[in-house]
Coordinates of C-alpha atoms in Angstrom, one line a residue:
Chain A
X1 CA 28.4 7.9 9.6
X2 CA 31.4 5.7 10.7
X3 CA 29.0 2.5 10.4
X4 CA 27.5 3.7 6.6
X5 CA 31.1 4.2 5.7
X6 CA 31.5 0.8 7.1
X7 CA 29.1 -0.9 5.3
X8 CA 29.9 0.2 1.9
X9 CA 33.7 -0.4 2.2
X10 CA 33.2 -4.1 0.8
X11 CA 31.5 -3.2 -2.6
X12 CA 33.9 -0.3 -3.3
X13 CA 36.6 -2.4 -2.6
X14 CA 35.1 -5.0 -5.3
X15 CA 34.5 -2.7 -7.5
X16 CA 37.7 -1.2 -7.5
X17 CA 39.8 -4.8 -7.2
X18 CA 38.1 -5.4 -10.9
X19 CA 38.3 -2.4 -12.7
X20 CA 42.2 -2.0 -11.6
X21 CA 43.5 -5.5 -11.2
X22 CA 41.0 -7.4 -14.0
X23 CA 39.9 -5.2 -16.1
X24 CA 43.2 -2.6 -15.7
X25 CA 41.1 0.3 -16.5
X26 CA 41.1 3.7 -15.5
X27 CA 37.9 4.8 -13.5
X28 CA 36.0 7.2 -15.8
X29 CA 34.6 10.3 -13.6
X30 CA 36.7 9.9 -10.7
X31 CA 35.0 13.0 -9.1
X32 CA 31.7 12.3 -10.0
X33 CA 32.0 8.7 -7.8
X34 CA 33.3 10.7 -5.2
X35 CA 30.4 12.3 -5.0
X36 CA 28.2 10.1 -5.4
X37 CA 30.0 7.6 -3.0
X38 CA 29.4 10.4 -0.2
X39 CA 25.9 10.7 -1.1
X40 CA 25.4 7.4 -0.5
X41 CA 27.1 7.8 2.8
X42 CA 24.9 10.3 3.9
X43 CA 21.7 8.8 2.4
X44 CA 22.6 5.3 4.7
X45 CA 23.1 7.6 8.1
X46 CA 19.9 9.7 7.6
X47 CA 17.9 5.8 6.4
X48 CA 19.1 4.3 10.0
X49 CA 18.3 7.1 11.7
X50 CA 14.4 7.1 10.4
X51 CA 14.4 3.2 10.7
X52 CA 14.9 3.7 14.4
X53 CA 12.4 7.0 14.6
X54 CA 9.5 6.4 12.5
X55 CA 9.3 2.9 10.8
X56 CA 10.2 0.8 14.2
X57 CA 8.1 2.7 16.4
X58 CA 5.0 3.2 14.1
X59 CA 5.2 -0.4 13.3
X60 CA 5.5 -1.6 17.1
X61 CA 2.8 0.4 18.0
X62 CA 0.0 -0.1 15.7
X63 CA 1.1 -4.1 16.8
X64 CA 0.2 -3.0 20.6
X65 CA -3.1 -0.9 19.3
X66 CA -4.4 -3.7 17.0
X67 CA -3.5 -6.1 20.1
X68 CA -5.3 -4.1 22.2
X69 CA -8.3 -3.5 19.8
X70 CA -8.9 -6.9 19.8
X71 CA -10.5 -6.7 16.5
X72 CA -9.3 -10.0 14.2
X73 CA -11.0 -8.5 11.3
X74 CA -9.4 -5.6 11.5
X75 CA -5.9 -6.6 12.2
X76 CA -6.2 -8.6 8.7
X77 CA -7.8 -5.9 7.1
X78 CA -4.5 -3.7 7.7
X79 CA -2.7 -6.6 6.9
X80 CA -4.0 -7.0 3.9
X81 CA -4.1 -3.0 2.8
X82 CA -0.2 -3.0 4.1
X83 CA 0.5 -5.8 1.8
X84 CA -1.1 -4.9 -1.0
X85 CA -0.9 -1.1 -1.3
X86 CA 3.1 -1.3 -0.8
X87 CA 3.2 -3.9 -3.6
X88 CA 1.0 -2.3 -5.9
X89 CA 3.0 0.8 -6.5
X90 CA 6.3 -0.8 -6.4
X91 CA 8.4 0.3 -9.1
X92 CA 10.6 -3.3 -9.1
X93 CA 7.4 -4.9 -9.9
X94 CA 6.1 -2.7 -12.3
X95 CA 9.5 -3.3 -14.5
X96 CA 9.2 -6.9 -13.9
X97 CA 5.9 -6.6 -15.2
X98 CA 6.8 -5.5 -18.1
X99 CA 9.7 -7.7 -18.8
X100 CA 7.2 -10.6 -18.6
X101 CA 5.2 -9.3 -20.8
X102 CA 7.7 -9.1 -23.4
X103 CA 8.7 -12.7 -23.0
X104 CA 5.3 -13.6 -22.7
X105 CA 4.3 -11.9 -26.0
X106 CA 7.6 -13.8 -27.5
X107 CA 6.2 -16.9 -26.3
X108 CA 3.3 -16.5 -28.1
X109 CA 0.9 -16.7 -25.2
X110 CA -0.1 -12.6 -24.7
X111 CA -0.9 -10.5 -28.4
X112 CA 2.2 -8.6 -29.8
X113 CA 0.3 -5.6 -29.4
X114 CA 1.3 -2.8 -27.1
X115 CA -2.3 -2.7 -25.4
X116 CA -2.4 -6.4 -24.7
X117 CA 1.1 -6.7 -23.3
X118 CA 0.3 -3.7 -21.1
X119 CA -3.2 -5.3 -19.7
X120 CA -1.2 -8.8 -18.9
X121 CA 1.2 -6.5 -17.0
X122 CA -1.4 -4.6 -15.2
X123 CA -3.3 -8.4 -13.8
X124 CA -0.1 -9.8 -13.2
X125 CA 1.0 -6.6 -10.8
X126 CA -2.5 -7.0 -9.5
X127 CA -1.9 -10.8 -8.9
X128 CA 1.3 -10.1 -7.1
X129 CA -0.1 -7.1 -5.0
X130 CA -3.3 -9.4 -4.1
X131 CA -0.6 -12.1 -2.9
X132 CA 1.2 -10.2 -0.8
X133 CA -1.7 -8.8 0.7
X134 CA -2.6 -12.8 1.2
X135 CA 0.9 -13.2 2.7
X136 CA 0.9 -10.6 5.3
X137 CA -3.0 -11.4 6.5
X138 CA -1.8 -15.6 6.5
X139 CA 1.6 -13.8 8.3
X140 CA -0.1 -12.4 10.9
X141 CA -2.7 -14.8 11.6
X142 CA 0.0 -17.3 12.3
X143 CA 1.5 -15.2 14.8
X144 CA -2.0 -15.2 16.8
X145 CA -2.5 -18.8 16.4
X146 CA 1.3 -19.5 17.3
X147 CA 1.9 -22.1 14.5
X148 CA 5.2 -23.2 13.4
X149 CA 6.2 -21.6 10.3
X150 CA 7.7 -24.6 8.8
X151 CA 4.8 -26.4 8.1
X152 CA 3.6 -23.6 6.1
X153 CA 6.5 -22.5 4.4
X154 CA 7.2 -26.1 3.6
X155 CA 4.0 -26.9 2.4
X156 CA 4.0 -23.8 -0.1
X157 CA 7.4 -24.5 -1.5
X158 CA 6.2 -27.9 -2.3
X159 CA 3.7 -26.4 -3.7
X160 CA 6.0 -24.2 -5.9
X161 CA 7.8 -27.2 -7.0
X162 CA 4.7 -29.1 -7.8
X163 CA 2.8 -25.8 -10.3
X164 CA 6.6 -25.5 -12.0
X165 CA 5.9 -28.7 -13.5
X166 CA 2.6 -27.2 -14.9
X167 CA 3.2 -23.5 -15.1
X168 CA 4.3 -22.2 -18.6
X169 CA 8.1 -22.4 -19.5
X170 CA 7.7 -18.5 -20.2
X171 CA 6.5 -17.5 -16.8
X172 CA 8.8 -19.8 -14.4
X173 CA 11.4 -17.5 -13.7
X174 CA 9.6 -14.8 -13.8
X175 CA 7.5 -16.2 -10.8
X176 CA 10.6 -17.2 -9.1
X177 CA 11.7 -13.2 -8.9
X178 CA 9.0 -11.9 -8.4
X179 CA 9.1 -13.2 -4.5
X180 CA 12.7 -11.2 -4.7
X181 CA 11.4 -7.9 -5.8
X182 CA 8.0 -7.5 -3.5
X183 CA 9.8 -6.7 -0.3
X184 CA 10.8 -2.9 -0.7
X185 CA 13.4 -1.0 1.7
X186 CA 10.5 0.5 3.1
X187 CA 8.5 -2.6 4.0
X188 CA 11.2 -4.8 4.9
X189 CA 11.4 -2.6 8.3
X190 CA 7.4 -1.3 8.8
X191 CA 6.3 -5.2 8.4
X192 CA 9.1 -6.9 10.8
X193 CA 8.8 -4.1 13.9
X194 CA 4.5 -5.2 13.0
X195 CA 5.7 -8.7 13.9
X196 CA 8.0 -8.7 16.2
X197 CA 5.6 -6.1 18.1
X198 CA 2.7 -8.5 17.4
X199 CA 5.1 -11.4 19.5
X200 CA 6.1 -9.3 21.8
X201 CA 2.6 -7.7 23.7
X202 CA 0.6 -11.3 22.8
X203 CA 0.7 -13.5 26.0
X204 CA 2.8 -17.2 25.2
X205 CA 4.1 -15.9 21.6
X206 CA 8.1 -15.2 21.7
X207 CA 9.2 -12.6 19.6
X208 CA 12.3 -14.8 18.3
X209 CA 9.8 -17.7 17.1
X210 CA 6.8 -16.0 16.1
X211 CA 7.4 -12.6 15.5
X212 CA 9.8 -13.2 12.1
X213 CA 8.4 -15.0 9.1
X214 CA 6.0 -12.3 7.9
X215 CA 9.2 -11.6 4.7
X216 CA 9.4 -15.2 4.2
X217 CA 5.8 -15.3 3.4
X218 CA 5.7 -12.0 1.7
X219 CA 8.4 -13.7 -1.1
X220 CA 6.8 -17.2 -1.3
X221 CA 3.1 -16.8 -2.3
X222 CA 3.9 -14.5 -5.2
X223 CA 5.8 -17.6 -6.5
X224 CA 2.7 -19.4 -6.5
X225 CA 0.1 -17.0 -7.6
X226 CA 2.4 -15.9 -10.7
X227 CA 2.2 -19.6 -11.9
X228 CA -1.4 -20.0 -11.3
X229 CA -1.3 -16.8 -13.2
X230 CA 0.3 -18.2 -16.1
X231 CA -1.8 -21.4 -16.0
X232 CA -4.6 -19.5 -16.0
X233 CA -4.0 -17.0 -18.9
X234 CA -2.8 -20.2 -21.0
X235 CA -5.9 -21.4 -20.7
X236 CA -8.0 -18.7 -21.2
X237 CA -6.4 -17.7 -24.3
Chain B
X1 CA 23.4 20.1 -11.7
X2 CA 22.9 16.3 -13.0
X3 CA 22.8 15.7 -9.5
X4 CA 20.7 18.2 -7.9
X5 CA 18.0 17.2 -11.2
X6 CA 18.7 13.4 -10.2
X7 CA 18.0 14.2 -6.1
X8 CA 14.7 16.0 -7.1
X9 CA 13.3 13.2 -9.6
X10 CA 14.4 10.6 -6.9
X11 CA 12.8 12.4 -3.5
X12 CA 9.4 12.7 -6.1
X13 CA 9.3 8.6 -6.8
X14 CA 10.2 7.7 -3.3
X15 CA 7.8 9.9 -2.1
X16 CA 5.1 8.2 -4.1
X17 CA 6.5 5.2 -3.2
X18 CA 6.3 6.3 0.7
X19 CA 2.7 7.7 0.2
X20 CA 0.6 4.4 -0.5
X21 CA 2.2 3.2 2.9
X22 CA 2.0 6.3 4.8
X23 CA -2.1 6.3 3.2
X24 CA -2.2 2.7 4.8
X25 CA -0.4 3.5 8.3
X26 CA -2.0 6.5 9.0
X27 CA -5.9 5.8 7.7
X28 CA -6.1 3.0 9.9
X29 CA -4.5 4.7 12.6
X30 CA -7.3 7.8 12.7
X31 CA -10.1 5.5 11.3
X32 CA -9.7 2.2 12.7
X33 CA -7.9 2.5 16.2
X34 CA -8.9 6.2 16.1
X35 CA -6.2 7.1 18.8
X36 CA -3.9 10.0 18.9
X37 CA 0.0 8.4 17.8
X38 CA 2.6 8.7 20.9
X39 CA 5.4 10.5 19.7
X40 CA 4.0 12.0 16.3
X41 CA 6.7 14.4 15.7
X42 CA 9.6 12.2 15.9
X43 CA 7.5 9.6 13.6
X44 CA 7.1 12.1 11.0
X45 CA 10.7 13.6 11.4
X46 CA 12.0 9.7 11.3
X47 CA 9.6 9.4 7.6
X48 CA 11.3 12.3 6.3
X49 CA 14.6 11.0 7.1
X50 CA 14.0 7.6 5.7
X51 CA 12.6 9.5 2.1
X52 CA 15.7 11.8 2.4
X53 CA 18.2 8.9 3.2
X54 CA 17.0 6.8 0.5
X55 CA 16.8 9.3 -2.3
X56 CA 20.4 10.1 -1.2
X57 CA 21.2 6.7 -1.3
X58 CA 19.7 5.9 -4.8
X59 CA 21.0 8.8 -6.6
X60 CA 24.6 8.0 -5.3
X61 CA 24.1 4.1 -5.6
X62 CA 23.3 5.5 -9.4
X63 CA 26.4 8.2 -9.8
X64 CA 29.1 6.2 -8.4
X65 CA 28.5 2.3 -8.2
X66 CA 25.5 1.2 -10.6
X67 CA 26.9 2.4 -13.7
X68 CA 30.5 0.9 -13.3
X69 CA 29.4 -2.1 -11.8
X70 CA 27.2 -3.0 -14.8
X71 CA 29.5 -1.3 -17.3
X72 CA 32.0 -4.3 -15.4
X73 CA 29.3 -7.3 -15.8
X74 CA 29.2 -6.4 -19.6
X75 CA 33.3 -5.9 -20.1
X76 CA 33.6 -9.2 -17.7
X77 CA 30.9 -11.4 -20.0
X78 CA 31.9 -10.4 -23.3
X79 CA 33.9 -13.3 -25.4
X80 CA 36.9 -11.0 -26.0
X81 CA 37.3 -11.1 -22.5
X82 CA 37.1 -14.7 -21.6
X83 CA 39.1 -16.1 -24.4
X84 CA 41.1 -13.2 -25.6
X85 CA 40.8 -10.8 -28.2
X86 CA 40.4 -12.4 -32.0
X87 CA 40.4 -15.8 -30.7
X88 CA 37.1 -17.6 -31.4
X89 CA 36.1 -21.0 -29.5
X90 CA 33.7 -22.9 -30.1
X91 CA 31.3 -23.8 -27.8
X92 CA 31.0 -22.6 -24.2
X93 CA 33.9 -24.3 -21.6
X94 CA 32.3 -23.7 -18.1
X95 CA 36.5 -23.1 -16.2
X96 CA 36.9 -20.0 -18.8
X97 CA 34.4 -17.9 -17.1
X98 CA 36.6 -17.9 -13.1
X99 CA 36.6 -14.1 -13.3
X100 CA 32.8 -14.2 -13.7
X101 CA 32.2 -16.4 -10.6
X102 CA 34.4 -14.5 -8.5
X103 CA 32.7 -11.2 -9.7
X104 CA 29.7 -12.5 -8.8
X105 CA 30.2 -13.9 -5.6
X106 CA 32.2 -11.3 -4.5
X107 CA 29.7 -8.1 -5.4
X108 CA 27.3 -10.8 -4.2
X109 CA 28.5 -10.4 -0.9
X110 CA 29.4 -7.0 -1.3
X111 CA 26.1 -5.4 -2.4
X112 CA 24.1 -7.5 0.4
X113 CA 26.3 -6.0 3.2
X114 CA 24.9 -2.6 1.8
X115 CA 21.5 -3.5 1.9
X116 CA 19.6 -1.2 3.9
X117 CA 16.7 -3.6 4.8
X118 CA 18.7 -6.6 5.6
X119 CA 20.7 -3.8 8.4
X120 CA 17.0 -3.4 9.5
X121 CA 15.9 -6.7 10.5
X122 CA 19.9 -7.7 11.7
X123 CA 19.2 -4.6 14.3
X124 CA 15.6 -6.0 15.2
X125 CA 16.6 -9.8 15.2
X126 CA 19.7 -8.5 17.7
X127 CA 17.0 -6.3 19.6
X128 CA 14.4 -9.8 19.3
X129 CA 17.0 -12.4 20.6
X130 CA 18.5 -9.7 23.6
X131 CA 21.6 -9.4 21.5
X132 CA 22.3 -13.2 21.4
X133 CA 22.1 -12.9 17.1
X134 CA 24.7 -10.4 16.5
X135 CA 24.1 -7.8 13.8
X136 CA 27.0 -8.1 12.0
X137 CA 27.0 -12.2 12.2
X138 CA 23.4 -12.3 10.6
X139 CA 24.5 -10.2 7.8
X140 CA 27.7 -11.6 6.7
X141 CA 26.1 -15.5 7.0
X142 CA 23.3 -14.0 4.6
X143 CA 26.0 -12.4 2.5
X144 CA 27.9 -15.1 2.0
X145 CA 24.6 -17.4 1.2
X146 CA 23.6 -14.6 -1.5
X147 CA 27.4 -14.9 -2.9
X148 CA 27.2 -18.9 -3.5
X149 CA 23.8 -18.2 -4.8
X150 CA 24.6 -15.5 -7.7
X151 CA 28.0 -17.6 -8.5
X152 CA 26.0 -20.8 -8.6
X153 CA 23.3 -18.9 -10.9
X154 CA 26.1 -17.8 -13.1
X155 CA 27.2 -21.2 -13.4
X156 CA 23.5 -22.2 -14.7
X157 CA 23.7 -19.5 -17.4
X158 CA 26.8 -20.4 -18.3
X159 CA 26.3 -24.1 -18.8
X160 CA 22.7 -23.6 -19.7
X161 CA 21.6 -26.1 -16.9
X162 CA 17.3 -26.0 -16.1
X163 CA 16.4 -23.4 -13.2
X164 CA 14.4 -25.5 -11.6
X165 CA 17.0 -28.3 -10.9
X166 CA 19.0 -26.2 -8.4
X167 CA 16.0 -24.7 -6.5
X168 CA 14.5 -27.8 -5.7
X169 CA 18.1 -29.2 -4.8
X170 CA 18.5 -26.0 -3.2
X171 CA 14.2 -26.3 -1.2
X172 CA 15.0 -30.2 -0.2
X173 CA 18.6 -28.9 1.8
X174 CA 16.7 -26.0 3.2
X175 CA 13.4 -29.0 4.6
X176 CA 16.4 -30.7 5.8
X177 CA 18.0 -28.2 7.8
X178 CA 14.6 -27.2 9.0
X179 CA 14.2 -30.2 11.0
X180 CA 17.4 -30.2 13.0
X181 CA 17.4 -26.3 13.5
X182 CA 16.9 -24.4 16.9
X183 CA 13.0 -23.1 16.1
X184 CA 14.1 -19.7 17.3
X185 CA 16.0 -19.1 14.3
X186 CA 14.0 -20.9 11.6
X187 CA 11.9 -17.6 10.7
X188 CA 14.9 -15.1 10.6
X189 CA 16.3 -17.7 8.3
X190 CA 13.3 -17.4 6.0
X191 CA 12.9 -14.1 6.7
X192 CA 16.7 -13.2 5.5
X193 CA 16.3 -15.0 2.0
X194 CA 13.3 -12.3 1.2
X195 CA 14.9 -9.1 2.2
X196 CA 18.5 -9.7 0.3
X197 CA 17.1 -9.1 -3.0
X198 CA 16.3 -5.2 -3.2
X199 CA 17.8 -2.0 -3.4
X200 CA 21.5 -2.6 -4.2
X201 CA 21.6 -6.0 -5.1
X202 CA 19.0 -6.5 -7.4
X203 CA 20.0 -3.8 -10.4
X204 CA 23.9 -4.9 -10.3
X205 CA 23.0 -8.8 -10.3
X206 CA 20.6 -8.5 -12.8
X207 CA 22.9 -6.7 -15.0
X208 CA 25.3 -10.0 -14.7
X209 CA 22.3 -12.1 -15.4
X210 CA 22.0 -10.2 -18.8
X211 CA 25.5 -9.6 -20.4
X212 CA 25.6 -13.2 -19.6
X213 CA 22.8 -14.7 -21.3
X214 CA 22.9 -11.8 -24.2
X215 CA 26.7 -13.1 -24.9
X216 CA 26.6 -16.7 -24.6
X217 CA 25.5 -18.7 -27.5
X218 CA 22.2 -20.8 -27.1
X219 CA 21.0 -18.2 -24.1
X220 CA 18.3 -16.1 -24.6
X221 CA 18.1 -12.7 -22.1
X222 CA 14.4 -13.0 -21.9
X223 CA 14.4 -16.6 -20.8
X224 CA 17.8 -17.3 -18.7
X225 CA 18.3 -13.4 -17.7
X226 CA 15.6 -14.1 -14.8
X227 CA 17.0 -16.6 -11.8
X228 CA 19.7 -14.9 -10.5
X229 CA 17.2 -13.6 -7.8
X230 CA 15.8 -16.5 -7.0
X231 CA 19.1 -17.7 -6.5
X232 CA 20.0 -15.0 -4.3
X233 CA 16.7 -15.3 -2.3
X234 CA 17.1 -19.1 -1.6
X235 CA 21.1 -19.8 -0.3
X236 CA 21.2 -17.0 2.8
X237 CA 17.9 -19.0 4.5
X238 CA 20.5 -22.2 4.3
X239 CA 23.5 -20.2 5.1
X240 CA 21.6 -18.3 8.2
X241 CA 20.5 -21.8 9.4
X242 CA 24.0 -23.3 9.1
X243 CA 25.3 -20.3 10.4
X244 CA 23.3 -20.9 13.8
X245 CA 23.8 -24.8 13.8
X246 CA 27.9 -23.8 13.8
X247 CA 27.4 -21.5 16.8
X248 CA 25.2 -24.4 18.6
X249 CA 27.6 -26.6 17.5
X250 CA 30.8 -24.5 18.9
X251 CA 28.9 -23.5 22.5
X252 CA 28.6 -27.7 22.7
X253 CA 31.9 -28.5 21.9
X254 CA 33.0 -26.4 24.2
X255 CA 30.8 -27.0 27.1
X256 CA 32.0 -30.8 26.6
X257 CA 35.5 -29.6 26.6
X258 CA 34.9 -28.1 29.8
X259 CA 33.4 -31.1 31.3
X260 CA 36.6 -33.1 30.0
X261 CA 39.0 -30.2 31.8
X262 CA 37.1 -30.4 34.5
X263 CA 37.3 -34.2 35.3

């Protein structure tokens, strides 16, 4: 409680050094914040305390039972599932979606109508869900193997860099946030504790050096698959 | 009332949002590994308390902070602001707009020491490490890297400046830092850029991004609205790495201090 209250000191103290000292205005609904303020207090506390109940544990020990399984295939296959069944339903993506439909439809490239800015939506949430799938089973394969991540993270930035010159003006920023928004509250926690657990109970893999990175892939590929994306629609159309 | 009709709407999408995991989690557990979970009581009291937590958390975050905070992005972007009331200027001077970059590195920071998922992997990167990352140093170096990054991205609205300029500055200092960094903390570093952007941050930055391009002539919202993330997602993997070269740095300094004292 002490630590939520804590944590949420900063942005109420911005919030309240513009409205009163920039903006001199009175807050509207004084009680109302109050309220909601505590809320949020409470909401914090009971999130921490399921991080360290459920999401930690469950993701540490499907880590040990896949580790013990032995089963590659079927590590990646939950990998995969994990990846892409979070994504899929994630409501951040499903507005970004549509925003980019919109500007793709401005752009010229997707039909004004309402049914074909809806089906570009629904294959470019289907793109981004099948990368992070991609991410996580690439993720976890690297923590078996033991590779350094920089090669591959390095390697797919440049490859970000490279497809912006090529992508469609319309879809580059969009495929920049969509790496942001593909990483829920929920995932963030359930995929790390997979990693780290993965490190952890695999002989010569450190949990420090291997076990992070699973995130970092989680927000680059969609980068590259939204561009591809674009490229592809461009062309088709 | 609003409230208690905002708690119930909330607790039904996060648990629709919890269910495709849960569908994930626990079908592999029964069909794949098909062994009885340790503990399965506390993992299902801990779900309940992460859906309860964050639908507290949301419908608070959207009471008390979301809707001043972007009612404050809009009042803060708007030309009457800036240049004051009735006076018209033409153009777009880049120094008018201080309040804006302090506003947005400073809710920045703010909203990414709130974030519930970066307070999740600072407690399993101290955990990881045996407590040699500290929890609150891992969060304030990624606050302070998503700060430069949504000031820097207001900067590029503002002076209308190509998106892709800046993160491929921004990807060549990261490569560089990469190969002098300790290896141990090169995947938190990555790790850190993709888990600022989400629950708090992402609705108050992005409504920045808009009153910005929306009131600046020459913008369009569609078009220079988006990047802000990206921005946000790219300066905490430098700022974690620098953070960790200064500590290395410090513990050598010192330890050749000591050698001095010593002889």
């Amino acid at each position: 409680m002490a630590d939520s209250i804590r944590d949420l000191a900063p942005i109420v103290v911005v919030v309240a050094f513009f409205q009163f000292a920039v903006l001199q205005q009175p807050v509207p609904n004084l009680g109302g914040i109050l309220l909601g303020l505590f809320s949020v207090v409470i909401g914090l506390t009971l999130f921490i305390q399921g991080l360290e109940m459920g999401l930690f544990p469950i993701g540490e020990t499907m880590a040990v039972a896949f580790a013990r399984k032995g089963s590659l295939f079927w590590l990646l296959a939950f990998a995969f599932a994990l990846g892409f069944g979070t994504t899929a339903a994630e409501p951040a993506l499903i507005a970004v979606a549509a925003e980019a439909a919109k500007v793709a439809a401005e752009g010229g490239v997707v039909g004004a109508s309402e049914a074909a800015q809806a089906d570009y939506a629904f294959y470019l949430r289907g793109t981004v869900a099948l990368s992070v799938g991609a991410a996580l089973m690439l993720g976890v394969f690297r923590i078996l193997k033991g590779w350094p991540i920089q090669y591959l993270i390095i390697s797919g930035y440049i490859t970000v860099v490279i497809l912006t010159f090529f992508a469609p003006a319309s879809i580059i920023g969009i495929a920049y946030d969509s790496g942001g928004v593909t990483t829920s509250t929920i995932t963030v926690p359930l995929v790390t504790a997979l990693g780290v657990g993965l490190a952890t109970v695999i002989k010569g893999r450190s949990p420090m050096v291997d076990g992070f990175g699973l995130i970092a892939f989680a927000s680059l590929t969609p980068m590259i698959f939204v561009m591809l994306f674009g490229m592809l629609w461009a062309s088709l159309s | 009332m609003d409230i208690l009709i905002d708690l119930f709407w909330t607790a039904a999408a996060t648990i629709r949002d919890v269910i495709p995991i849960a569908v994930v989690l626990f079908g592999f557990q029964y069909l794949v590994i098909r062994r009885p979970l340790p503990h399965l009581r506390n993992i299902i009291v801990g779900f309940i308390y992460v859906v309860a937590g964050l639908t507290f958390f949301l419908v608070g975050l959207e009471q008390a902070l979301f809707p001043l905070g972007e009612l404050m992005a809009k009042q803060l972007t708007d030309p009457s602001f800036i240049h004051g009331i009735g006076i018209v200027v033409e153009g777009v001077r880049w120094q008018d707009y201080y309040w804006v970059y302090l506003f947005a590195a400073s809710i920045g920071f703010a909203s990414t020491i709130a974030e519930p998922s970066l307070i999740a992997i600072a407690i399993k990167a101290n955990q990881a490490s045996g407590g040699v990352i500290g929890i609150w140093g891992l969060r304030i170096a990624v606050a302070v890297g998503v700060a430069i990054g949504v000031a820097l991205g207001a900067y590029r609205i503002i002076t209308g400046t190509p998106l892709h300029y800046y993160i491929i500055v921004g990807y060549a200092i990261v490569i560089i830092q990469t190969t002098r960094a300790n290896r141990a903390v090169i995947p938190l570093a990555y790790d850190s850029g993709g888990v600022t952007t989400s629950t708090v941050t992402v609705p108050l930055v992005t409504a920045l991004g808009l009153g910005l391009a929306t009131t600046i002539p020459g913008r369009s919202p569609l078009i220079d609205g988006f990047g802000l993330i990206a921005f946000a997602s790219l300066f905490p993997i430098i700022t974690v790495m620098g953070y960790a070269q200064f500590g290395e740095w410090l513990r050598k300094r010192r330890r050749l201090k000591g050698e001095a004292d010593e002889i």
